[in-house]
Amino acid sequence: MNRIKVLGIGILLSIIFAVTAVPTGETNPGGIDPGISTLVEANGCSCHNIGDGDMNNPNSAVVLNLTMPDNFTAGETYTLILNISGGPNDIAPMENGPNMGGFMLKVSTGTLMPIDDNVWKPEGSSYLTHTGGEEGQSGDGNNLREWSFNWTAPESDSVVAEFMVYGNSVNGNAYEDSGGAGNSGDYWNSGVFLLAGQNAQIADGSDYGELSGPKKIVYGFGIVFITLAVVVVGYRMVDQDESFEEVMKSYWKWIYPWLTTTDHKYIGTLYIVTGFAWFFIGGILGLLIRWQLFEPRVDGDFLTYQEYNSTFTMHGTTMIFMAAMPIIFGFANYLIPLQIGARDLAFPRLNSFGYWLLPTGGIVLYMGYFTGGAGDVGWTGYAPYSSGASATRPGTDFWVAGQLMLGASSTLTAVNFLVTMLRMRAPGVSLMKMPLFSWSILVTVFLLLLSIPVFTVALILLMADRTFGSLYFSGPDSDPILWQHLFWYFGHPEVYIVILPAFGVLSEIISTFSRRPIFGYTSMVYAMATIGVISFVVYGHHMFTTGADPLFRFIVMLTTMLVAVPTGIKIFNWLATMTGGSVVLNTPMMFSLGTIITFTIGGITGIILASIPLDIAFHDTYFVVAHFHYVLIGGTMFSFIAGVYYWYPKMTGKMMNEKLGIIHFATTFITFNAAFYPMHNVGISGMPRRYATYDASLTELNQFISVFAILFGLAQLIFVYNVFYSYRNGKEAGDNPWNGWSLEWATSSPPPENSFIEIPTLLDAEEEAEKSE
Amino acid sequence: MSIISDLIYFENPAIWDNFGGTSSGIGGLTWQMFIWSVIVGLLVVSWLIYNLIFFRHKEGDPEPKDALKAGVFPHERGDVKIELAWTIAPLILVSWLTFISLAPLNYMWDIPDTEDADVTVDVTAGSWYWGFEYANGYEKPEEFTKCSGSINCIEVPANSVIRFNITSQDVLHAFYLPDMGIKQDAVPGLNTATWVDTSMVSARDEPYRIYCTEYCGNSHSQMLAEIYVTEVSSE
């Protein structure tokens, strides 16, 4: 036993040693810079990069100098002077003659213009270079080491212009005489020069720089949290006359079971609480986006464009992977063993491990904020932008690493549920007698297991591109579309992964509050399975404009349209369940019915987007943003909020406050529609998504959206208050407050430590009826 | 009041103004999609309201015969005929919507060859600008005076077929003409093409907008260009 341990540690150590000792990262420490497509451009001069024998690396002997004013005024034109010294030309000086130097210069903003024929701006490009290389040019900028040109400042003086210069120092004689090799040859170097506008705030550059928007919030929350902790602990120390150790011990006693638990009910609760916590953090990021879009802002007015990009990236990633999925897993964790009559999941420790990967993965994702900018690649992380050097570093690396951890968490959880549901059902619970929520989770975990590994592979390839300089996505011979195939093969099933459990919740609630069995149980199960199967053959509809094979695009248009059929069956079955029932309108039911309306709208816009001619017009505009918010908030989040109202009595033994619930529903439903419906209009008018600023003619609609988005956010505080308020003051619930049928209502509220005192047997109404006859 | 009219009126000539249908047929498709969306939406909402009015639980109502009981799998409830009906009806509807998408699709994907197009423009996307160049030896007519350079500005003749050959220098970009309903990704190392018939928009002195719609980094929202549609006298 001991030897195995030693052996294990040895192997682990040697792996760690191997990873650190092989400095693969050095081959391309900055990753591949996609802005520069060839080495010819990268070292500034194509004709004679010889001499020191290393055309890939800059030579520090070459000194670049750019003479420019202290700051600039918007729209003004300045004459700048670029000067090169050092290098081969200094070793063997030349007064004048062929090939003394060369340069290439790019600027991040404003326009560059030559003023004499020594400098040249190639047709169709924005950069400048020297003349002399091309035919038909009168000037010979190759014979100089100093060039002048004009730069027209941008319309805004609150930005910083970044000049990227590549310069060669050449000794022409050496080159000519030695037949190409050169004694002192041709070295190059590059440099970056910053020129700030008059009103530019140089964010984060110095220790005294003003804090950026998201950082302010992070620090703000930190300060509030620490203050609260001091007040609470201090209060207990002073008022209850306890020592610091005693206070800490009492907290530890309370927190210890949560840290070490393997009980599915505890882990389920942890998942749900963590999911909602991330949901609120993601919501705050969403409100930052809306505040940025309150009016057309210039760079840095509220958020800089880079911060804005990080914000929508983290918003999307947080909402999908750290809010929606954990909330689903939470409910599944809590309810699946109860619904199928098992004491716990098949692998409780695996379950705990899967949970703890979630908050840690989330923290890794958010680490980017403390390293100069979180990942800014969008939740889709499209290569070659994400594999290139222009994506934030190391923010995007943290994004990739965090995603890998979340993926591992989901895979483990999926295996666990699959085994549990196939092997541990109580007597009487055959597959076709499982509650529909269990069925939705069963289909979901199948989707997870088949799709997440593909995403994991894509992420590993991306990480290799970013850190080891491999060329899966951004080399000259690589396929930039490959990432999209890999991502959407996972990404589309992922959307069904988050919507199918919502269907399950709705089926449970609507049946219970109509007081009658669900209409068409069998067709509901088949509809969910069909959606699951189709979800793997529709992913191409995210790629209608990429220029993929027309036949491929045509086929996915057909299959995407087909998704509407099983989805339609589900909606009609819910409505038919109510018809002939005895509908009780409680908060969970209201949220469910609201979901039917908003989800129907989201489904209809989905069909509109499935039609290729219309998708070409609407793709990547706010119409798409409106569509997926209607599906994900109006579908998933609404039904899981309904789920909280519905199962809260089971989890805590207390009823939630009905009046607060109704107010919460009314405000949420109204503000949600007011905030997200106009996005359809904004999109049709042509506003692309992920824009940090926009056409001024859309200001009014965007302000309308922003105001209601903030109100929508505030309305959720009622929900938070209700959860805490009811925990203390709620009425006693009893075992079955809503008269549901599935097995979780047969145990006590909250369930006992082993979930069931005695493993129950699910009876069948038809058999019961026969028996009584 | 303008916010209200904004909410009702979708401001985009390419897909809305030509409501009855343009040569591309998009107007007609939009129209049908809109009508069917309203019909399906109203069907769901009115059925929901009907249920809420006529099947509400009132004090003292008797429990339904097949009421749910904890721990008992309920009676199977359903009607094969009705369920088949609402399987087949949506199937017919989406088949119809797919079918009417085909004509505009065929039109859009029938990109004219470089020789057949009146003007061919080579579009090069870079971070963060659009470079335009007339291909195929096209000589600029005298009327083209609005663009000072070839960056972020292009002028094309009215009433003619324009083909765009699109590529990218660095990362993904997307060439988007919202007023003409045209969008095509610019992919590094790949040549993609799209086209537009400028007779669908009017010639005017103000430019039409060109946006980048594939996220490409910091100045993504600043990667704008202008396209002028100018009347050219034909000789």
Short mmCIF file of N, CA and C in Angstrom, two decimals, chain A residues 34 124-126 305-306 309 376 382-383 385 433 480 484 515-517 520-523 545-547 550 554 558 561-562 565 569 572-573 575-583 593 604 611-614 616-621 678 681 684-686 688 690-693 700 704 736 740-741 762-763 765-766, chain B residues 2-3 6-7 10-12 15 29-30 33 37 41 44 47-48 51-52 55-57 63-64 66-79 83 86-87 91 94 97-98 101-102 105 108-109 129 150-151 170-172 176 183-185 187-188 209 211-218 220-222:
data_model
loop_
_atom_site.label_atom_id
_atom_site.label_comp_id
_atom_site.label_asym_id
_atom_site.label_seq_id
_atom_site.Cartn_x
_atom_site.Cartn_y
_atom_site.Cartn_z
N PRO A 34 -2.49 37.37 -34.64
CA PRO A 34 -3.22 37.23 -35.88
C PRO A 34 -3.23 38.52 -36.68
N GLY A 124 -5.48 49.90 -49.93
CA GLY A 124 -6.37 49.04 -49.16
C GLY A 124 -5.89 48.71 -47.77
N SER A 125 -4.88 49.40 -47.28
CA SER A 125 -4.43 49.08 -45.93
C SER A 125 -4.41 50.37 -45.11
N SER A 126 -4.20 50.23 -43.82
CA SER A 126 -4.22 51.40 -42.96
C SER A 126 -2.83 51.71 -42.44
N TYR A 305 -13.85 49.93 -24.07
CA TYR A 305 -14.36 48.87 -24.94
C TYR A 305 -13.86 47.51 -24.50
N GLN A 306 -12.60 47.49 -24.03
CA GLN A 306 -12.07 46.19 -23.61
C GLN A 306 -12.80 45.67 -22.37
N ASN A 309 -16.09 44.35 -23.44
CA ASN A 309 -15.98 43.02 -24.04
C ASN A 309 -15.84 41.95 -22.96
N ASP A 376 -12.05 38.16 -22.95
CA ASP A 376 -12.89 39.06 -23.76
C ASP A 376 -13.17 38.42 -25.11
N TYR A 382 -14.90 32.55 -30.17
CA TYR A 382 -14.55 32.22 -31.55
C TYR A 382 -13.06 32.38 -31.82
N ALA A 383 -12.45 31.32 -32.37
CA ALA A 383 -11.09 31.41 -32.90
C ALA A 383 -11.23 32.00 -34.31
N TYR A 385 -9.80 34.70 -33.11
CA TYR A 385 -9.60 35.80 -32.17
C TYR A 385 -9.14 35.26 -30.82
N LYS A 433 -42.73 5.21 -15.73
CA LYS A 433 -43.53 5.75 -14.63
C LYS A 433 -42.75 6.78 -13.85
N PRO A 480 -9.94 28.21 -39.60
CA PRO A 480 -10.53 29.07 -38.58
C PRO A 480 -11.98 28.70 -38.26
N GLN A 484 -15.69 26.66 -34.63
CA GLN A 484 -17.14 26.82 -34.62
C GLN A 484 -17.84 25.47 -34.72
N ARG A 515 -54.63 19.84 -10.84
CA ARG A 515 -55.20 18.76 -10.05
C ARG A 515 -55.52 17.53 -10.88
N ARG A 516 -54.92 17.40 -12.05
CA ARG A 516 -55.20 16.23 -12.87
C ARG A 516 -53.89 15.72 -13.47
N PRO A 517 -53.88 14.45 -13.92
CA PRO A 517 -52.66 13.92 -14.54
C PRO A 517 -52.30 14.75 -15.78
N GLY A 520 -51.24 13.32 -22.00
CA GLY A 520 -50.30 12.71 -22.93
C GLY A 520 -48.92 12.49 -22.35
N TYR A 521 -48.84 11.76 -21.20
CA TYR A 521 -47.55 11.50 -20.57
C TYR A 521 -46.57 10.86 -21.56
N THR A 522 -47.04 9.84 -22.27
CA THR A 522 -46.16 9.11 -23.17
C THR A 522 -45.63 10.03 -24.27
N SER A 523 -46.50 10.84 -24.85
CA SER A 523 -46.03 11.69 -25.94
C SER A 523 -45.09 12.76 -25.41
N THR A 545 -23.93 32.16 -41.91
CA THR A 545 -23.23 33.20 -42.68
C THR A 545 -21.74 32.93 -42.82
N THR A 546 -21.25 31.75 -42.38
CA THR A 546 -19.81 31.55 -42.42
C THR A 546 -19.31 31.19 -43.80
N GLY A 547 -20.19 30.81 -44.71
CA GLY A 547 -19.73 30.33 -46.00
C GLY A 547 -19.46 28.84 -45.98
N PRO A 550 -23.26 24.88 -48.79
CA PRO A 550 -24.70 25.20 -48.86
C PRO A 550 -25.59 24.01 -48.52
N PHE A 554 -28.41 23.93 -45.73
CA PHE A 554 -29.80 23.65 -46.07
C PHE A 554 -30.37 22.56 -45.17
N LEU A 558 -33.62 22.55 -42.32
CA LEU A 558 -34.73 21.60 -42.21
C LEU A 558 -34.84 21.04 -40.80
N MET A 561 -36.06 23.51 -38.19
CA MET A 561 -37.50 23.73 -38.27
C MET A 561 -38.25 22.59 -37.56
N LEU A 562 -37.70 21.37 -37.66
CA LEU A 562 -38.36 20.20 -37.06
C LEU A 562 -38.43 20.29 -35.55
N VAL A 565 -41.72 20.95 -33.82
CA VAL A 565 -42.81 19.98 -33.69
C VAL A 565 -42.90 19.40 -32.28
N ILE A 569 -45.75 20.11 -29.36
CA ILE A 569 -46.51 19.07 -28.66
C ILE A 569 -46.52 19.34 -27.17
N PHE A 572 -48.80 22.34 -26.27
CA PHE A 572 -50.22 22.00 -26.40
C PHE A 572 -50.64 21.02 -25.32
N ASN A 573 -49.76 20.08 -24.96
CA ASN A 573 -50.10 19.14 -23.90
C ASN A 573 -50.29 19.85 -22.56
N LEU A 575 -51.31 22.92 -22.15
CA LEU A 575 -52.58 23.63 -22.20
C LEU A 575 -53.74 22.66 -22.07
N ALA A 576 -53.59 21.48 -22.71
CA ALA A 576 -54.66 20.49 -22.64
C ALA A 576 -54.80 19.93 -21.23
N THR A 577 -53.67 19.88 -20.47
CA THR A 577 -53.74 19.42 -19.08
C THR A 577 -54.65 20.33 -18.28
N MET A 578 -54.54 21.63 -18.53
CA MET A 578 -55.37 22.58 -17.79
C MET A 578 -56.83 22.47 -18.18
N THR A 579 -57.08 22.24 -19.47
CA THR A 579 -58.47 22.12 -19.93
C THR A 579 -59.09 20.89 -19.28
N GLY A 580 -60.20 21.11 -18.60
CA GLY A 580 -60.85 20.00 -17.92
C GLY A 580 -60.31 19.79 -16.53
N GLY A 581 -59.30 20.58 -16.13
CA GLY A 581 -58.77 20.45 -14.79
C GLY A 581 -59.44 21.42 -13.84
N SER A 582 -58.80 21.62 -12.71
CA SER A 582 -59.35 22.52 -11.70
C SER A 582 -58.18 23.40 -11.26
N VAL A 583 -57.98 24.51 -12.01
CA VAL A 583 -56.72 25.23 -11.93
C VAL A 583 -56.63 26.08 -10.68
N LEU A 593 -47.26 29.59 -16.06
CA LEU A 593 -48.07 30.09 -17.17
C LEU A 593 -47.37 31.26 -17.86
N ILE A 604 -41.05 31.03 -31.25
CA ILE A 604 -41.45 31.56 -32.56
C ILE A 604 -40.29 32.31 -33.21
N SER A 611 -35.02 30.16 -40.63
CA SER A 611 -35.13 30.39 -42.06
C SER A 611 -33.90 31.15 -42.54
N ILE A 612 -33.11 30.52 -43.41
CA ILE A 612 -31.80 31.10 -43.74
C ILE A 612 -31.89 32.53 -44.28
N PRO A 613 -32.81 32.84 -45.21
CA PRO A 613 -32.81 34.22 -45.72
C PRO A 613 -33.01 35.25 -44.61
N LEU A 614 -33.88 34.93 -43.63
CA LEU A 614 -34.09 35.87 -42.54
C LEU A 614 -32.93 35.83 -41.56
N ILE A 616 -29.88 35.43 -42.32
CA ILE A 616 -28.80 36.23 -42.88
C ILE A 616 -29.02 37.70 -42.52
N ALA A 617 -30.28 38.13 -42.51
CA ALA A 617 -30.55 39.51 -42.12
C ALA A 617 -30.40 39.72 -40.62
N PHE A 618 -30.78 38.72 -39.81
CA PHE A 618 -30.86 38.94 -38.36
C PHE A 618 -29.66 38.40 -37.58
N HIS A 619 -28.87 37.55 -38.20
CA HIS A 619 -27.77 36.89 -37.49
C HIS A 619 -26.87 37.90 -36.80
N ASP A 620 -26.49 37.60 -35.53
CA ASP A 620 -25.59 38.47 -34.79
C ASP A 620 -26.10 39.89 -34.60
N THR A 621 -27.42 40.06 -34.64
CA THR A 621 -27.97 41.36 -34.26
C THR A 621 -28.72 41.18 -32.93
N PRO A 678 -38.34 44.97 -26.86
CA PRO A 678 -37.84 45.97 -27.83
C PRO A 678 -36.52 45.57 -28.48
N ASN A 681 -36.91 44.82 -32.03
CA ASN A 681 -36.96 45.98 -32.91
C ASN A 681 -35.58 46.55 -33.16
N ILE A 684 -33.84 44.35 -35.63
CA ILE A 684 -34.31 44.48 -37.01
C ILE A 684 -33.80 45.78 -37.61
N SER A 685 -33.66 46.81 -36.77
CA SER A 685 -33.11 48.07 -37.28
C SER A 685 -31.62 47.95 -37.59
N GLY A 686 -31.01 46.85 -37.23
CA GLY A 686 -29.64 46.61 -37.66
C GLY A 686 -28.58 46.77 -36.60
N PRO A 688 -25.95 45.48 -34.35
CA PRO A 688 -25.29 44.20 -34.10
C PRO A 688 -25.10 43.96 -32.61
N ARG A 690 -23.01 42.66 -29.24
CA ARG A 690 -21.64 42.85 -28.76
C ARG A 690 -21.07 44.19 -29.17
N TYR A 691 -21.94 45.16 -29.47
CA TYR A 691 -21.46 46.50 -29.78
C TYR A 691 -21.44 47.32 -28.50
N ALA A 692 -20.32 48.01 -28.28
CA ALA A 692 -20.18 48.82 -27.08
C ALA A 692 -20.79 50.19 -27.29
N THR A 693 -21.07 50.54 -28.52
CA THR A 693 -21.72 51.80 -28.82
C THR A 693 -22.54 51.58 -30.08
N GLU A 700 -33.22 56.12 -28.03
CA GLU A 700 -34.44 56.11 -27.24
C GLU A 700 -34.85 54.69 -26.85
N PHE A 704 -34.97 52.88 -23.08
CA PHE A 704 -36.15 52.17 -22.61
C PHE A 704 -35.76 50.78 -22.10
N ASN A 736 -47.30 17.26 2.00
CA ASN A 736 -47.74 17.39 0.62
C ASN A 736 -48.63 18.62 0.45
N GLY A 740 -49.24 16.95 -4.79
CA GLY A 740 -48.54 16.35 -5.93
C GLY A 740 -48.57 14.84 -5.82
N TRP A 741 -48.20 14.14 -6.90
CA TRP A 741 -48.29 12.68 -6.86
C TRP A 741 -46.95 11.99 -6.69
N LEU A 762 -43.94 2.70 -5.57
CA LEU A 762 -44.86 3.55 -6.32
C LEU A 762 -46.04 2.70 -6.75
N LEU A 763 -47.24 3.14 -6.38
CA LEU A 763 -48.44 2.42 -6.78
C LEU A 763 -48.90 2.94 -8.13
N ALA A 765 -52.32 3.96 -10.37
CA ALA A 765 -53.73 4.28 -10.17
C ALA A 765 -54.65 3.27 -10.85
N GLU A 766 -54.27 2.81 -12.05
CA GLU A 766 -55.13 1.87 -12.76
C GLU A 766 -55.24 0.56 -11.97
N SER B 2 -42.96 58.60 -29.65
CA SER B 2 -42.15 57.93 -30.68
C SER B 2 -41.67 56.57 -30.21
N ILE B 3 -41.55 56.42 -28.89
CA ILE B 3 -41.10 55.11 -28.40
C ILE B 3 -42.14 54.04 -28.74
N ASP B 6 -41.89 53.29 -32.36
CA ASP B 6 -40.69 52.49 -32.56
C ASP B 6 -40.94 51.02 -32.27
N LEU B 7 -41.75 50.79 -31.23
CA LEU B 7 -41.99 49.41 -30.83
C LEU B 7 -42.86 48.69 -31.84
N PHE B 10 -41.04 48.38 -37.44
CA PHE B 10 -39.68 47.86 -37.53
C PHE B 10 -38.95 48.64 -38.61
N GLU B 11 -37.98 49.43 -38.18
CA GLU B 11 -37.38 50.37 -39.12
C GLU B 11 -36.27 49.70 -39.91
N ASN B 12 -36.60 49.13 -41.01
CA ASN B 12 -35.55 48.59 -41.85
C ASN B 12 -36.09 48.36 -43.25
N ILE B 15 -36.13 44.62 -45.05
CA ILE B 15 -37.02 43.51 -44.73
C ILE B 15 -38.43 43.95 -44.43
N LEU B 29 -41.57 36.80 -47.38
CA LEU B 29 -41.24 35.81 -46.34
C LEU B 29 -41.43 36.41 -44.95
N THR B 30 -40.93 37.64 -44.78
CA THR B 30 -41.09 38.32 -43.48
C THR B 30 -42.57 38.44 -43.14
N MET B 33 -44.02 35.05 -42.14
CA MET B 33 -43.50 34.67 -40.82
C MET B 33 -44.21 35.47 -39.74
N SER B 37 -46.53 33.90 -36.88
CA SER B 37 -46.13 34.10 -35.48
C SER B 37 -47.29 34.62 -34.67
N GLY B 41 -49.00 32.60 -31.67
CA GLY B 41 -48.94 33.27 -30.37
C GLY B 41 -50.33 33.50 -29.80
N VAL B 44 -51.99 30.24 -28.54
CA VAL B 44 -51.51 29.79 -27.23
C VAL B 44 -52.08 30.67 -26.13
N TRP B 47 -55.92 30.24 -25.68
CA TRP B 47 -56.25 28.96 -25.04
C TRP B 47 -55.94 29.03 -23.54
N LEU B 48 -54.82 29.66 -23.22
CA LEU B 48 -54.42 29.82 -21.82
C LEU B 48 -55.48 30.61 -21.06
N ASN B 51 -58.63 28.62 -20.53
CA ASN B 51 -58.46 27.69 -19.41
C ASN B 51 -58.63 28.40 -18.08
N LEU B 52 -58.03 29.59 -17.97
CA LEU B 52 -58.06 30.30 -16.70
C LEU B 52 -59.46 30.77 -16.36
N PHE B 55 -61.78 26.91 -16.23
CA PHE B 55 -61.37 25.75 -15.44
C PHE B 55 -60.66 26.15 -14.17
N ARG B 56 -61.11 27.25 -13.57
CA ARG B 56 -60.51 27.67 -12.31
C ARG B 56 -61.09 26.86 -11.16
N HIS B 57 -60.22 26.61 -10.18
CA HIS B 57 -60.68 25.91 -8.99
C HIS B 57 -61.46 26.89 -8.11
N GLU B 63 -63.32 17.23 -6.05
CA GLU B 63 -62.06 16.82 -6.66
C GLU B 63 -62.35 16.06 -7.95
N PRO B 64 -61.52 16.25 -9.01
CA PRO B 64 -61.72 15.45 -10.22
C PRO B 64 -61.53 13.97 -9.90
N ASP B 66 -59.86 11.64 -11.34
CA ASP B 66 -58.49 11.11 -11.39
C ASP B 66 -57.51 12.05 -10.68
N ALA B 67 -57.97 12.68 -9.59
CA ALA B 67 -57.11 13.61 -8.86
C ALA B 67 -55.83 12.91 -8.41
N LEU B 68 -54.75 13.74 -8.29
CA LEU B 68 -53.44 13.16 -7.97
C LEU B 68 -53.38 12.76 -6.51
N LYS B 69 -52.65 11.64 -6.24
CA LYS B 69 -52.46 11.20 -4.88
C LYS B 69 -50.98 10.92 -4.69
N ALA B 70 -50.43 11.33 -3.58
CA ALA B 70 -48.99 11.14 -3.36
C ALA B 70 -48.64 9.67 -3.39
N GLY B 71 -47.58 9.33 -4.16
CA GLY B 71 -47.10 7.96 -4.19
C GLY B 71 -47.88 7.06 -5.13
N VAL B 72 -48.76 7.63 -5.94
CA VAL B 72 -49.53 6.81 -6.88
C VAL B 72 -49.35 7.38 -8.28
N PHE B 73 -48.85 6.56 -9.20
CA PHE B 73 -48.71 7.03 -10.58
C PHE B 73 -50.09 7.25 -11.17
N PRO B 74 -50.37 8.46 -11.67
CA PRO B 74 -51.75 8.78 -12.02
C PRO B 74 -52.23 8.04 -13.27
N HIS B 75 -53.54 8.09 -13.44
CA HIS B 75 -54.17 7.52 -14.64
C HIS B 75 -53.56 8.13 -15.88
N GLU B 76 -53.36 7.30 -16.89
CA GLU B 76 -52.90 7.82 -18.17
C GLU B 76 -54.04 8.64 -18.77
N ARG B 77 -53.68 9.84 -19.21
CA ARG B 77 -54.71 10.72 -19.76
C ARG B 77 -54.23 11.16 -21.13
N GLY B 78 -55.08 11.15 -22.10
CA GLY B 78 -54.65 11.57 -23.42
C GLY B 78 -55.59 11.08 -24.48
N ASP B 79 -55.38 11.55 -25.68
CA ASP B 79 -56.23 11.17 -26.79
C ASP B 79 -55.34 11.13 -28.03
N GLU B 83 -53.58 14.27 -30.10
CA GLU B 83 -52.13 14.43 -30.05
C GLU B 83 -51.53 14.34 -31.45
N TRP B 86 -52.02 17.70 -33.21
CA TRP B 86 -51.06 18.78 -33.00
C TRP B 86 -49.61 18.35 -33.15
N THR B 87 -49.40 17.14 -33.64
CA THR B 87 -48.07 16.81 -34.16
C THR B 87 -48.02 17.17 -35.64
N LEU B 91 -46.12 20.26 -38.07
CA LEU B 91 -45.24 19.71 -39.10
C LEU B 91 -45.57 20.35 -40.45
N VAL B 94 -44.37 24.11 -40.35
CA VAL B 94 -42.94 24.37 -40.53
C VAL B 94 -42.49 23.94 -41.93
N LEU B 97 -43.27 26.87 -43.99
CA LEU B 97 -42.33 27.97 -43.76
C LEU B 97 -40.98 27.67 -44.40
N THR B 98 -40.58 26.38 -44.36
CA THR B 98 -39.33 26.02 -45.03
C THR B 98 -39.49 26.22 -46.53
N SER B 101 -39.20 29.64 -47.70
CA SER B 101 -37.85 30.19 -47.57
C SER B 101 -36.99 29.84 -48.77
N LEU B 102 -37.45 28.85 -49.54
CA LEU B 102 -36.57 28.34 -50.59
C LEU B 102 -36.35 29.35 -51.71
N LEU B 105 -33.99 31.99 -50.75
CA LEU B 105 -32.70 31.35 -50.52
C LEU B 105 -31.99 31.11 -51.84
N MET B 108 -30.74 34.33 -53.15
CA MET B 108 -29.56 34.85 -52.45
C MET B 108 -28.31 34.05 -52.75
N TRP B 109 -28.47 32.74 -52.88
CA TRP B 109 -27.30 31.90 -53.07
C TRP B 109 -26.86 31.84 -54.53
N TYR B 129 -10.94 47.82 -39.78
CA TYR B 129 -11.32 48.64 -40.93
C TYR B 129 -11.75 47.74 -42.07
N SER B 150 -9.92 54.38 -50.20
CA SER B 150 -10.50 53.05 -50.39
C SER B 150 -10.75 52.37 -49.05
N ILE B 151 -10.53 53.10 -47.96
CA ILE B 151 -10.74 52.51 -46.64
C ILE B 151 -12.09 52.96 -46.10
N ASP B 170 -6.99 39.02 -40.56
CA ASP B 170 -6.57 38.54 -39.25
C ASP B 170 -7.58 37.61 -38.60
N VAL B 171 -8.64 38.17 -38.03
CA VAL B 171 -9.60 37.31 -37.33
C VAL B 171 -10.92 37.34 -38.09
N LEU B 172 -11.94 36.69 -37.54
CA LEU B 172 -13.23 36.69 -38.19
C LEU B 172 -13.86 38.08 -38.12
N TYR B 176 -21.77 43.33 -43.11
CA TYR B 176 -23.22 43.42 -42.88
C TYR B 176 -23.76 44.73 -43.43
N LYS B 183 -25.47 39.73 -45.29
CA LYS B 183 -24.45 39.49 -44.27
C LYS B 183 -23.58 38.33 -44.72
N GLN B 184 -22.28 38.47 -44.60
CA GLN B 184 -21.37 37.38 -44.96
C GLN B 184 -20.13 37.48 -44.10
N ASP B 185 -19.73 36.37 -43.50
CA ASP B 185 -18.53 36.39 -42.66
C ASP B 185 -17.29 36.59 -43.52
N VAL B 187 -13.54 35.50 -43.47
CA VAL B 187 -12.77 34.46 -42.79
C VAL B 187 -11.33 34.53 -43.30
N PRO B 188 -10.34 34.58 -42.38
CA PRO B 188 -8.96 34.61 -42.84
C PRO B 188 -8.63 33.34 -43.62
N ARG B 209 -25.25 52.09 -44.31
CA ARG B 209 -24.28 51.66 -43.29
C ARG B 209 -23.68 50.30 -43.62
N TYR B 211 -21.71 47.40 -41.27
CA TYR B 211 -21.27 47.07 -39.92
C TYR B 211 -20.40 45.83 -39.96
N CYS B 212 -19.58 45.67 -38.91
CA CYS B 212 -18.96 44.37 -38.66
C CYS B 212 -19.83 43.66 -37.64
N THR B 213 -20.27 42.44 -37.93
CA THR B 213 -21.14 41.75 -36.97
C THR B 213 -20.52 40.48 -36.41
N GLU B 214 -19.24 40.26 -36.62
CA GLU B 214 -18.63 39.13 -35.92
C GLU B 214 -17.63 39.71 -34.96
N TYR B 215 -17.78 39.36 -33.67
CA TYR B 215 -16.96 39.99 -32.65
C TYR B 215 -15.47 39.85 -32.99
N CYS B 216 -14.74 40.96 -33.00
CA CYS B 216 -13.36 40.92 -33.47
C CYS B 216 -12.41 41.71 -32.58
N GLY B 217 -12.83 42.05 -31.35
CA GLY B 217 -11.88 42.71 -30.46
C GLY B 217 -12.34 44.10 -30.04
N ASN B 218 -11.38 44.84 -29.52
CA ASN B 218 -11.72 46.09 -28.84
C ASN B 218 -12.59 47.04 -29.64
N HIS B 220 -14.50 46.58 -32.15
CA HIS B 220 -15.51 45.90 -32.96
C HIS B 220 -16.65 46.85 -33.32
N SER B 221 -17.11 47.62 -32.34
CA SER B 221 -18.26 48.49 -32.61
C SER B 221 -17.87 49.74 -33.39
N GLN B 222 -16.58 49.92 -33.62
CA GLN B 222 -16.14 51.07 -34.41
C GLN B 222 -15.77 50.67 -35.83
#
